[in-house]
JSON list of C-alpha atoms in Angstrom, two decimals:
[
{"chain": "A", "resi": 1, "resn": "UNK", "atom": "CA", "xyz": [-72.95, -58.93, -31.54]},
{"chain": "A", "resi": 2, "resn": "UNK", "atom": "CA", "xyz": [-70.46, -60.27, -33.76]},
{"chain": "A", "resi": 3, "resn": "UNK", "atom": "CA", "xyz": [-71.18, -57.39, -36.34]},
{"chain": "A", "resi": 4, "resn": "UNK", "atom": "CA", "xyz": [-70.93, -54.57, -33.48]},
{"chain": "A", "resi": 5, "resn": "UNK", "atom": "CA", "xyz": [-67.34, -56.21, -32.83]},
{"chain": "A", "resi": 6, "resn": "UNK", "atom": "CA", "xyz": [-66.17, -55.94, -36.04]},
{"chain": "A", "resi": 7, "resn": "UNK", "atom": "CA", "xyz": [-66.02, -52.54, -36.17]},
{"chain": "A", "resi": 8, "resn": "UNK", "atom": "CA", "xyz": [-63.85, -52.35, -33.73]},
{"chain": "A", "resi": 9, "resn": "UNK", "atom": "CA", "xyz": [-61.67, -55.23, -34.06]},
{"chain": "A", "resi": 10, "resn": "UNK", "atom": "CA", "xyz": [-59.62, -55.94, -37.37]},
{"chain": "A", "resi": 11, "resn": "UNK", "atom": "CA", "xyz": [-58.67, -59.52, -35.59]},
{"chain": "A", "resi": 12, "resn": "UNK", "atom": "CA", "xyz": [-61.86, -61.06, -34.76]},
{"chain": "A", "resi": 13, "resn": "UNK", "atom": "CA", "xyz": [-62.26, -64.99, -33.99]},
{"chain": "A", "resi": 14, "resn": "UNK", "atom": "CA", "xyz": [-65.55, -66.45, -32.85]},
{"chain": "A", "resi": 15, "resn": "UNK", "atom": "CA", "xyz": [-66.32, -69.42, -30.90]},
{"chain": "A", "resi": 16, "resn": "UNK", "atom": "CA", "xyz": [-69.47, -70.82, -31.50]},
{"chain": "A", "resi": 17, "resn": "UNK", "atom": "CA", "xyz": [-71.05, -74.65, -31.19]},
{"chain": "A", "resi": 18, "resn": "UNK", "atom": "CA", "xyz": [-74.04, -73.57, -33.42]},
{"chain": "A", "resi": 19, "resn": "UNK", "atom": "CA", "xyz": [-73.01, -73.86, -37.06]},
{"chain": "A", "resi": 20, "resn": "UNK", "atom": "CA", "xyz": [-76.36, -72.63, -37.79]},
{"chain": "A", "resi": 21, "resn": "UNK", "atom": "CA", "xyz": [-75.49, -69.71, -35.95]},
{"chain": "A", "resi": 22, "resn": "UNK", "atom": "CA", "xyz": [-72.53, -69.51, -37.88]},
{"chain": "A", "resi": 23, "resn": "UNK", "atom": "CA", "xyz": [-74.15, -69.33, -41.00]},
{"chain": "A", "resi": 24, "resn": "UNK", "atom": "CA", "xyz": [-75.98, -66.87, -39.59]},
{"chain": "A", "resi": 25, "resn": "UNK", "atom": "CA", "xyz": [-73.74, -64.69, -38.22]},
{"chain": "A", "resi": 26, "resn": "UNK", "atom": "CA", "xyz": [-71.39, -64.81, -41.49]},
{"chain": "A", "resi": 27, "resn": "UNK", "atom": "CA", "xyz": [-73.72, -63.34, -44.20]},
{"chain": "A", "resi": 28, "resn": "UNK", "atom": "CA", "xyz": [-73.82, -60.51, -41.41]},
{"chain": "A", "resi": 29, "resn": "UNK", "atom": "CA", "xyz": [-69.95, -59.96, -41.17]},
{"chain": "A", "resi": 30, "resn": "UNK", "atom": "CA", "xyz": [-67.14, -58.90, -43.18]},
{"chain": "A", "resi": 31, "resn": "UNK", "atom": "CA", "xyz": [-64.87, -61.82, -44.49]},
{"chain": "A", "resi": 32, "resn": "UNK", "atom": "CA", "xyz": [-61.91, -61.34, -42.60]},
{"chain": "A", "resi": 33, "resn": "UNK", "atom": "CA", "xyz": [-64.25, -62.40, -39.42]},
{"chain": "A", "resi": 34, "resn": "UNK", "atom": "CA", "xyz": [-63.12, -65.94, -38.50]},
{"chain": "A", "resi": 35, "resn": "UNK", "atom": "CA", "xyz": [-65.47, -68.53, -37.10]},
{"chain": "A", "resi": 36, "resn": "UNK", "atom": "CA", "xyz": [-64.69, -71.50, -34.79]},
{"chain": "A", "resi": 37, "resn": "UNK", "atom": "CA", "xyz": [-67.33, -74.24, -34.88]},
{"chain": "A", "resi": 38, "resn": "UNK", "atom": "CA", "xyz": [-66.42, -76.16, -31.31]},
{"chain": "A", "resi": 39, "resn": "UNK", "atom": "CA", "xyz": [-67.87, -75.32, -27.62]},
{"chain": "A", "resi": 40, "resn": "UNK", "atom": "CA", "xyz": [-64.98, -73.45, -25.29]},
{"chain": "A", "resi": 41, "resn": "UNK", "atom": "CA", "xyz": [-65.01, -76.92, -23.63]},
{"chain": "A", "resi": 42, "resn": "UNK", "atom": "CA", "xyz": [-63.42, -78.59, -26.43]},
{"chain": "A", "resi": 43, "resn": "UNK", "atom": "CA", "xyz": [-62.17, -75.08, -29.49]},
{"chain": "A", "resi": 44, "resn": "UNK", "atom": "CA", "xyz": [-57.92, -75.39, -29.59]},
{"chain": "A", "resi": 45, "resn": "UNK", "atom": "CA", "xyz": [-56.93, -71.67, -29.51]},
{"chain": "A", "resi": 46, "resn": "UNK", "atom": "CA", "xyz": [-53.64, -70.02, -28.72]},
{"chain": "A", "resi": 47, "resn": "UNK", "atom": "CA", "xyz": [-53.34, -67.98, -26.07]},
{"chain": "A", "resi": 48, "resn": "UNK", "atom": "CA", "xyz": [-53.06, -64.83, -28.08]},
{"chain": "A", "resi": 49, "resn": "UNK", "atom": "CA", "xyz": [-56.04, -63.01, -27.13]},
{"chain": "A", "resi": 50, "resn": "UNK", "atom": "CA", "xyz": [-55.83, -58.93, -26.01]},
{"chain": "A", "resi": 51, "resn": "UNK", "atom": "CA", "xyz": [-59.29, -59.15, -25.31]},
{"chain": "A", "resi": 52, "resn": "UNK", "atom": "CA", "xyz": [-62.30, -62.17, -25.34]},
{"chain": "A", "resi": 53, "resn": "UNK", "atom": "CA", "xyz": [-65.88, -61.34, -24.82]},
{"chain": "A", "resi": 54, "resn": "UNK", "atom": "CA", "xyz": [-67.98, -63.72, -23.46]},
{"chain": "A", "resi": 55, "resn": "UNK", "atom": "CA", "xyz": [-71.42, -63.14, -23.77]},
{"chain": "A", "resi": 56, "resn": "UNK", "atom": "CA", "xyz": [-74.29, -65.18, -22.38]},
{"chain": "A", "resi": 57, "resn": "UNK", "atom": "CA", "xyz": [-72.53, -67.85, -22.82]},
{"chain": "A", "resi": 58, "resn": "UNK", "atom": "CA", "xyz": [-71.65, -68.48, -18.79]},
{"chain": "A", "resi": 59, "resn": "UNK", "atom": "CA", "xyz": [-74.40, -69.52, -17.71]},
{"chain": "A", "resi": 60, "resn": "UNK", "atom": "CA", "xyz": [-75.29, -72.40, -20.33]},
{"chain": "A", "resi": 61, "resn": "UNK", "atom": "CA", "xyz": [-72.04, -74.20, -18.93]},
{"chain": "A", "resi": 62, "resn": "UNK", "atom": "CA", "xyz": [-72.37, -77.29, -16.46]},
{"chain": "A", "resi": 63, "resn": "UNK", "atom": "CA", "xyz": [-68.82, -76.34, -15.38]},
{"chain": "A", "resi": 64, "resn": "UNK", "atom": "CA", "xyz": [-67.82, -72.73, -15.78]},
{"chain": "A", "resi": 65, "resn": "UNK", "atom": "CA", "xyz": [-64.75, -72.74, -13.78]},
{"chain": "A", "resi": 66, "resn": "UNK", "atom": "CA", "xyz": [-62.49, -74.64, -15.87]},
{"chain": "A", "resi": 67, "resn": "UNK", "atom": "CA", "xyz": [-63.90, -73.02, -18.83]},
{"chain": "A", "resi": 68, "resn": "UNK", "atom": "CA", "xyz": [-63.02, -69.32, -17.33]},
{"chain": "A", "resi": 69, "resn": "UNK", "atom": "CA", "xyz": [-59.37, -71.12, -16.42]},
{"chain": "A", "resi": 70, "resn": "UNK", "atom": "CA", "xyz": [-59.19, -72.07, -20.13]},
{"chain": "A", "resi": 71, "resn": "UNK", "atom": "CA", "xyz": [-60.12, -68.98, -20.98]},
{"chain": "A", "resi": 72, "resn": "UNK", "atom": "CA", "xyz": [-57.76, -67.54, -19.31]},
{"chain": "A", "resi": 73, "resn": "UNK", "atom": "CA", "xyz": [-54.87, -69.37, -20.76]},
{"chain": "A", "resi": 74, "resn": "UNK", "atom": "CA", "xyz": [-55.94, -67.90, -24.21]},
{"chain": "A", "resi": 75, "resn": "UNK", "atom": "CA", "xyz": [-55.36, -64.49, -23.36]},
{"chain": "A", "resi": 76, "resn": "UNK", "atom": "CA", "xyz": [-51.91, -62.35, -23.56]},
{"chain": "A", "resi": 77, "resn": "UNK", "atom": "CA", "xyz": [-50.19, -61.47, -20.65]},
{"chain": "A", "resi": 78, "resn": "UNK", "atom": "CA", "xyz": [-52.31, -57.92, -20.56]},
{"chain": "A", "resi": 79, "resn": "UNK", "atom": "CA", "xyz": [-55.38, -59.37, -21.95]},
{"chain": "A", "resi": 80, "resn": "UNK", "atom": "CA", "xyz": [-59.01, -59.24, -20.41]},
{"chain": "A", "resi": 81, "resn": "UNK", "atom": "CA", "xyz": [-61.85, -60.98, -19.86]},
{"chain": "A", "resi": 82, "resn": "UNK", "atom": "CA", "xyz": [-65.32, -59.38, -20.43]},
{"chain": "A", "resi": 83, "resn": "UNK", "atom": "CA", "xyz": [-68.41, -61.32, -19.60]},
{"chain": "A", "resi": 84, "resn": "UNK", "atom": "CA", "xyz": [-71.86, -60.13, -19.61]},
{"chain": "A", "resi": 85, "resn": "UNK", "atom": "CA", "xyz": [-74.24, -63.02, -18.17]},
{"chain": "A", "resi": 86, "resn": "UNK", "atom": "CA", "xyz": [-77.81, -62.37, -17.22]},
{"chain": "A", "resi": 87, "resn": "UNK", "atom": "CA", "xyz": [-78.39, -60.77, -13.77]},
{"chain": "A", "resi": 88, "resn": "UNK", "atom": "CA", "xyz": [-80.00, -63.16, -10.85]},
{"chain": "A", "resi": 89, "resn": "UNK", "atom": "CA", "xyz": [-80.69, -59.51, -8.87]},
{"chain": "A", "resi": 90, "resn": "UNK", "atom": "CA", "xyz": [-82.09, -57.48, -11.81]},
{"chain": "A", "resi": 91, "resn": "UNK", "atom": "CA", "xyz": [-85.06, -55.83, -10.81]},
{"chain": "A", "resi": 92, "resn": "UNK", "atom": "CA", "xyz": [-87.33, -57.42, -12.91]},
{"chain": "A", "resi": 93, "resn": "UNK", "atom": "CA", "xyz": [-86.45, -60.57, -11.23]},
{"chain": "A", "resi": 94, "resn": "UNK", "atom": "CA", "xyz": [-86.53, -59.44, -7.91]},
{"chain": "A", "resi": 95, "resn": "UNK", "atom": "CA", "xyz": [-90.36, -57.92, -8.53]},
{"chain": "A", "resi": 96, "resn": "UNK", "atom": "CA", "xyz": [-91.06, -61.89, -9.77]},
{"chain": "A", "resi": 97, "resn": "UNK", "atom": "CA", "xyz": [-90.08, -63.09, -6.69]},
{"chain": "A", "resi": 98, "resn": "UNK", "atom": "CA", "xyz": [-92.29, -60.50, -4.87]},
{"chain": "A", "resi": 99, "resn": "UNK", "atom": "CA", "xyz": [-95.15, -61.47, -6.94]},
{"chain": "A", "resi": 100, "resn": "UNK", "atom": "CA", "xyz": [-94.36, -65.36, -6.16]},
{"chain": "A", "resi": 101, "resn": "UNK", "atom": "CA", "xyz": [-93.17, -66.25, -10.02]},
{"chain": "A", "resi": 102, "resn": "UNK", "atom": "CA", "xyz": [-89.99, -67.18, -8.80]},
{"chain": "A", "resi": 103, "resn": "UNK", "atom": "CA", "xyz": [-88.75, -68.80, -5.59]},
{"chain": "A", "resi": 104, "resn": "UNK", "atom": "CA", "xyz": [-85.66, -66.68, -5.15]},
{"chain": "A", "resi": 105, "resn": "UNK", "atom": "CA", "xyz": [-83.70, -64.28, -7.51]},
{"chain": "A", "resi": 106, "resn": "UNK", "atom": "CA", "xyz": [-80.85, -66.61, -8.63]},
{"chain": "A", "resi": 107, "resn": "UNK", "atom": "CA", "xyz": [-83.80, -69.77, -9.43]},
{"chain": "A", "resi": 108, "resn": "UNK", "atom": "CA", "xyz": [-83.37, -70.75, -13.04]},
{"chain": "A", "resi": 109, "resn": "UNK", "atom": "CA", "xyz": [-86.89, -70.69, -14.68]},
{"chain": "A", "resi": 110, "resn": "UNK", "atom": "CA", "xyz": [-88.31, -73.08, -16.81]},
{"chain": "A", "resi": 111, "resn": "UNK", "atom": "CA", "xyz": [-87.86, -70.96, -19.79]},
{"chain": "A", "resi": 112, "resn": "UNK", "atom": "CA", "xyz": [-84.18, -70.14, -19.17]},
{"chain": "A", "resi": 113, "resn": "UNK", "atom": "CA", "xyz": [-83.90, -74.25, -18.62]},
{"chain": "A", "resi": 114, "resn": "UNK", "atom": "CA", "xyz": [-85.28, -74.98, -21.57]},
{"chain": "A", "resi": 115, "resn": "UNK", "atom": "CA", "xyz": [-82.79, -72.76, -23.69]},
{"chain": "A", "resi": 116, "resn": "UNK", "atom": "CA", "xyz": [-80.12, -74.03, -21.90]},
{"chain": "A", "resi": 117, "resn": "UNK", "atom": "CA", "xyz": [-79.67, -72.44, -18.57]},
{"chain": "A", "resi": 118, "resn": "UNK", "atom": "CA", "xyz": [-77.78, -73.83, -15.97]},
{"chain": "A", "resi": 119, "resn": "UNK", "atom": "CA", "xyz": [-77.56, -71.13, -13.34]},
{"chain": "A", "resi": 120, "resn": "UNK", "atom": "CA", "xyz": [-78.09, -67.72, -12.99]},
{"chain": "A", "resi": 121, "resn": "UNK", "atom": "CA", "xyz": [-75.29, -65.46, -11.62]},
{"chain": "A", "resi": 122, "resn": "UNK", "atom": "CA", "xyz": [-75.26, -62.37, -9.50]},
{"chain": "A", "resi": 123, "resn": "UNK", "atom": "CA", "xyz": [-71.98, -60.31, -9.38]},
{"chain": "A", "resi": 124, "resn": "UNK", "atom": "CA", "xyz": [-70.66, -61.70, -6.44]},
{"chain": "A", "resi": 125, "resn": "UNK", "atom": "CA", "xyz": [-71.26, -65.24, -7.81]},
{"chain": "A", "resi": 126, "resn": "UNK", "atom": "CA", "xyz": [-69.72, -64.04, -10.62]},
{"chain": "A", "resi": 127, "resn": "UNK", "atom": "CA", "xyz": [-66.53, -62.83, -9.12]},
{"chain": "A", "resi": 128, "resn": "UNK", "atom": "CA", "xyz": [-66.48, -65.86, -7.00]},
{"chain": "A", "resi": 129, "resn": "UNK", "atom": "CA", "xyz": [-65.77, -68.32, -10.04]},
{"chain": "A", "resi": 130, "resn": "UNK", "atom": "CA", "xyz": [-63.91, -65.95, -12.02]},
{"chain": "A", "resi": 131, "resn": "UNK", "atom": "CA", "xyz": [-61.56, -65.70, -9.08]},
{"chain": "A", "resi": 132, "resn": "UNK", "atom": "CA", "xyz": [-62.03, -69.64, -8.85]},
{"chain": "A", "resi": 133, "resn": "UNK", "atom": "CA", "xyz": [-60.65, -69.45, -12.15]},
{"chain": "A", "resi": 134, "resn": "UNK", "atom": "CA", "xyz": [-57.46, -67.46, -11.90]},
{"chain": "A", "resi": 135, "resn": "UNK", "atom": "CA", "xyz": [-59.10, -64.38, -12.92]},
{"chain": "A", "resi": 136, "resn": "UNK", "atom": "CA", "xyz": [-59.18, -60.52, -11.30]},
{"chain": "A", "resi": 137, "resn": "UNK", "atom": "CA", "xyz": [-61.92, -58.30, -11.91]},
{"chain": "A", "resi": 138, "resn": "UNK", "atom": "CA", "xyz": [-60.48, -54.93, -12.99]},
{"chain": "A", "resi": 139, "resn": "UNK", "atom": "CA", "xyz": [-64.14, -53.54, -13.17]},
{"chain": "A", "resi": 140, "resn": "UNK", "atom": "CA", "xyz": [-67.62, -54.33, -12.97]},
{"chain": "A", "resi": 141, "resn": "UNK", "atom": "CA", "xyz": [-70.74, -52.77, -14.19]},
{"chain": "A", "resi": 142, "resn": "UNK", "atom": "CA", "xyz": [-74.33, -53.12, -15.34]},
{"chain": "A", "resi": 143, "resn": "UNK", "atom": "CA", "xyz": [-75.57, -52.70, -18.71]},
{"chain": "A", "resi": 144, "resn": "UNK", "atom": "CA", "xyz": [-78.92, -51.81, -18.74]},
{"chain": "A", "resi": 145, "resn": "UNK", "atom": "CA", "xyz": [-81.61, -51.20, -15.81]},
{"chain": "A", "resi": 146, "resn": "UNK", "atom": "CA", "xyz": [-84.52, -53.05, -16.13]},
{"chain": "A", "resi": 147, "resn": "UNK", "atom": "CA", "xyz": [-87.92, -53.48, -14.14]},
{"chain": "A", "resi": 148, "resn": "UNK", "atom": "CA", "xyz": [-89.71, -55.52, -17.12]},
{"chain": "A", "resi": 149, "resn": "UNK", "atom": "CA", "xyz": [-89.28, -58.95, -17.90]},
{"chain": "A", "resi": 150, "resn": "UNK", "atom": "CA", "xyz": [-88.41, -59.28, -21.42]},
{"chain": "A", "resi": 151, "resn": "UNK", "atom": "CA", "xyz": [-91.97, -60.04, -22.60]},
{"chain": "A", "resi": 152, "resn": "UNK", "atom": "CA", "xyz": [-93.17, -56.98, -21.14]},
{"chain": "A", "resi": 153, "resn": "UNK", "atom": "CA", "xyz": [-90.60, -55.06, -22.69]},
{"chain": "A", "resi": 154, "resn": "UNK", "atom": "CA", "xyz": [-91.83, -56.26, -26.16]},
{"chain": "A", "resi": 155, "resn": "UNK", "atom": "CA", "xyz": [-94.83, -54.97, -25.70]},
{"chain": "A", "resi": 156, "resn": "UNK", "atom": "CA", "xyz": [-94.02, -51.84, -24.51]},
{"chain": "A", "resi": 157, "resn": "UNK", "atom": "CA", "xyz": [-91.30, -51.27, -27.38]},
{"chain": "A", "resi": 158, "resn": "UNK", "atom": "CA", "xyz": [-94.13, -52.62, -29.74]},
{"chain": "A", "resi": 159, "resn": "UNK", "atom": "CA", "xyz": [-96.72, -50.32, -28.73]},
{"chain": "A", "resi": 160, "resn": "UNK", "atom": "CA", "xyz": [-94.64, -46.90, -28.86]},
{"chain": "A", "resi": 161, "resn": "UNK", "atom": "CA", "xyz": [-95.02, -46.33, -25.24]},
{"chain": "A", "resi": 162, "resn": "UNK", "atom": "CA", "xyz": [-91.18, -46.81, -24.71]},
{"chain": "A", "resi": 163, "resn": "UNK", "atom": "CA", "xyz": [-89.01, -44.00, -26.85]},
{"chain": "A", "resi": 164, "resn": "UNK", "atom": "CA", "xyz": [-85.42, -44.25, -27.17]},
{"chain": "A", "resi": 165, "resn": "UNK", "atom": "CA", "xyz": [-84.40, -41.54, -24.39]},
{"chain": "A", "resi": 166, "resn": "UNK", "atom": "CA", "xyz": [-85.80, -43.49, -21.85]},
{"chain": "A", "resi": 167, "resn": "UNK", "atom": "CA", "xyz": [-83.86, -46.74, -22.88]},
{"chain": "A", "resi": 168, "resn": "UNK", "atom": "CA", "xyz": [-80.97, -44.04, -22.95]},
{"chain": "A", "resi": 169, "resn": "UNK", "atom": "CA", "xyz": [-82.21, -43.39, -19.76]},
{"chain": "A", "resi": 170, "resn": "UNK", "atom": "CA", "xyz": [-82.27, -47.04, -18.28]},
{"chain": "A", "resi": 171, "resn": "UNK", "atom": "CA", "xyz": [-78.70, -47.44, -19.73]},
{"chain": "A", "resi": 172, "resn": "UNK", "atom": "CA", "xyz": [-77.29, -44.66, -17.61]},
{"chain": "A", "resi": 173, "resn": "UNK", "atom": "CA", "xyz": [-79.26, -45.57, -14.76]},
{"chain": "A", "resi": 174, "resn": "UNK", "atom": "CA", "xyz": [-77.55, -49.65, -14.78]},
{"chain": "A", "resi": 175, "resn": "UNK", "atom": "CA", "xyz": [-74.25, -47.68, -14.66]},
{"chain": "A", "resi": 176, "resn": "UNK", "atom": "CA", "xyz": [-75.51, -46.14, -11.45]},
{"chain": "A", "resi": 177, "resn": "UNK", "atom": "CA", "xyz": [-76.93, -49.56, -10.47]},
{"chain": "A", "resi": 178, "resn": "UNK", "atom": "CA", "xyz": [-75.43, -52.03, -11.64]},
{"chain": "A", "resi": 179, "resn": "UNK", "atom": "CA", "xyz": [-77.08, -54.87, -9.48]},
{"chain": "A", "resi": 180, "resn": "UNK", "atom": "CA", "xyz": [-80.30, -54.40, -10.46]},
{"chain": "A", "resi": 181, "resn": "UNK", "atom": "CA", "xyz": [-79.43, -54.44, -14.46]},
{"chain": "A", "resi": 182, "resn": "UNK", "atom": "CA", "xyz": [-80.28, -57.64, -16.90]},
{"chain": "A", "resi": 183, "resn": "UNK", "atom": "CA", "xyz": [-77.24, -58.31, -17.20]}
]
């Protein structure tokens, strides 16, 4: 992600509490890319942000609220916000609920626990704490449709059976939906 972004972004600071991931992500990006080794809990920033992705990071926080208000106070008086957290009413989830894998479409599963999960938002959950938080939502949207559980997806990427026009396809379809995407 943090190659895609600077491409676009001359000015690009990162926030990250993995220095592995770090190390990672910086024999990926150009130089100029800076790198913050805290959490958002505890990085010092300046509120000089025109924009600040945060991406699947939401919904590893015990308390998201006052991080969204912090995050907040780091942006410039026309900066925004965008955050892309997983979906608790993608279809894929909502067909595991049918089929009695989970209890209800928000339910954290044991695999999203054990990498660090602490909730799983819909949009109106969402909202609700970014409002919480001091924040307006301009716009909302979907990014990508999808009636597979990752594993599934894997395999059917793996095996040929998906091409690329029909993730095309499931793109452009989550911008019609946007409640039933993965994120």
């Amino acid at each position: 992600t943090t190659q895609r972004l600077a491409r676009y972004f001359d000015d690009l600071t990162v926030v990250e509490a993995a220095d592995s991931l770090i190390e990672i992500a910086k024999t990926n990006v150009p130089e100029r890319v800076k790198f913050i080794h805290a959490t958002i809990e505890t990085a010092e920033l300046e509120p000089v942000y025109d924009s600040i992705f945060l991406m699947h990071t939401l919904e590893h926080l015990d308390d998201p609220i006052p991080a969204l208000a912090r995050i907040r106070n780091w942006l410039s008086p026309t900066g925004r916000l965008f955050v892309v957290v997983p979906n608790a009413n993608a279809a894929s989830r909502q067909i595991a609920v049918k089929m009695g894998l989970i209890s209800h479409n928000a339910a954290v599963t044991p695999a999203e626990h054990e990498h660090g999960h602490r909730r799983t938002y819909s949009l109106d959950t969402l909202e609700r704490d970014a409002m919480s938080a001091g924040l307006r939502t301009i716009h909302r949207s979907g990014i990508f449709f999808k009636a597979l559980a990752n594993f599934q997806w894997d395999q059917v990427i793996r095996a040929g059976i998906v091409t690329p026009a029909y993730l095309d396809g499931c793109y452009a379809l989550g911008q019609q939906y946007p409640d039933l995407c993965a994120s």
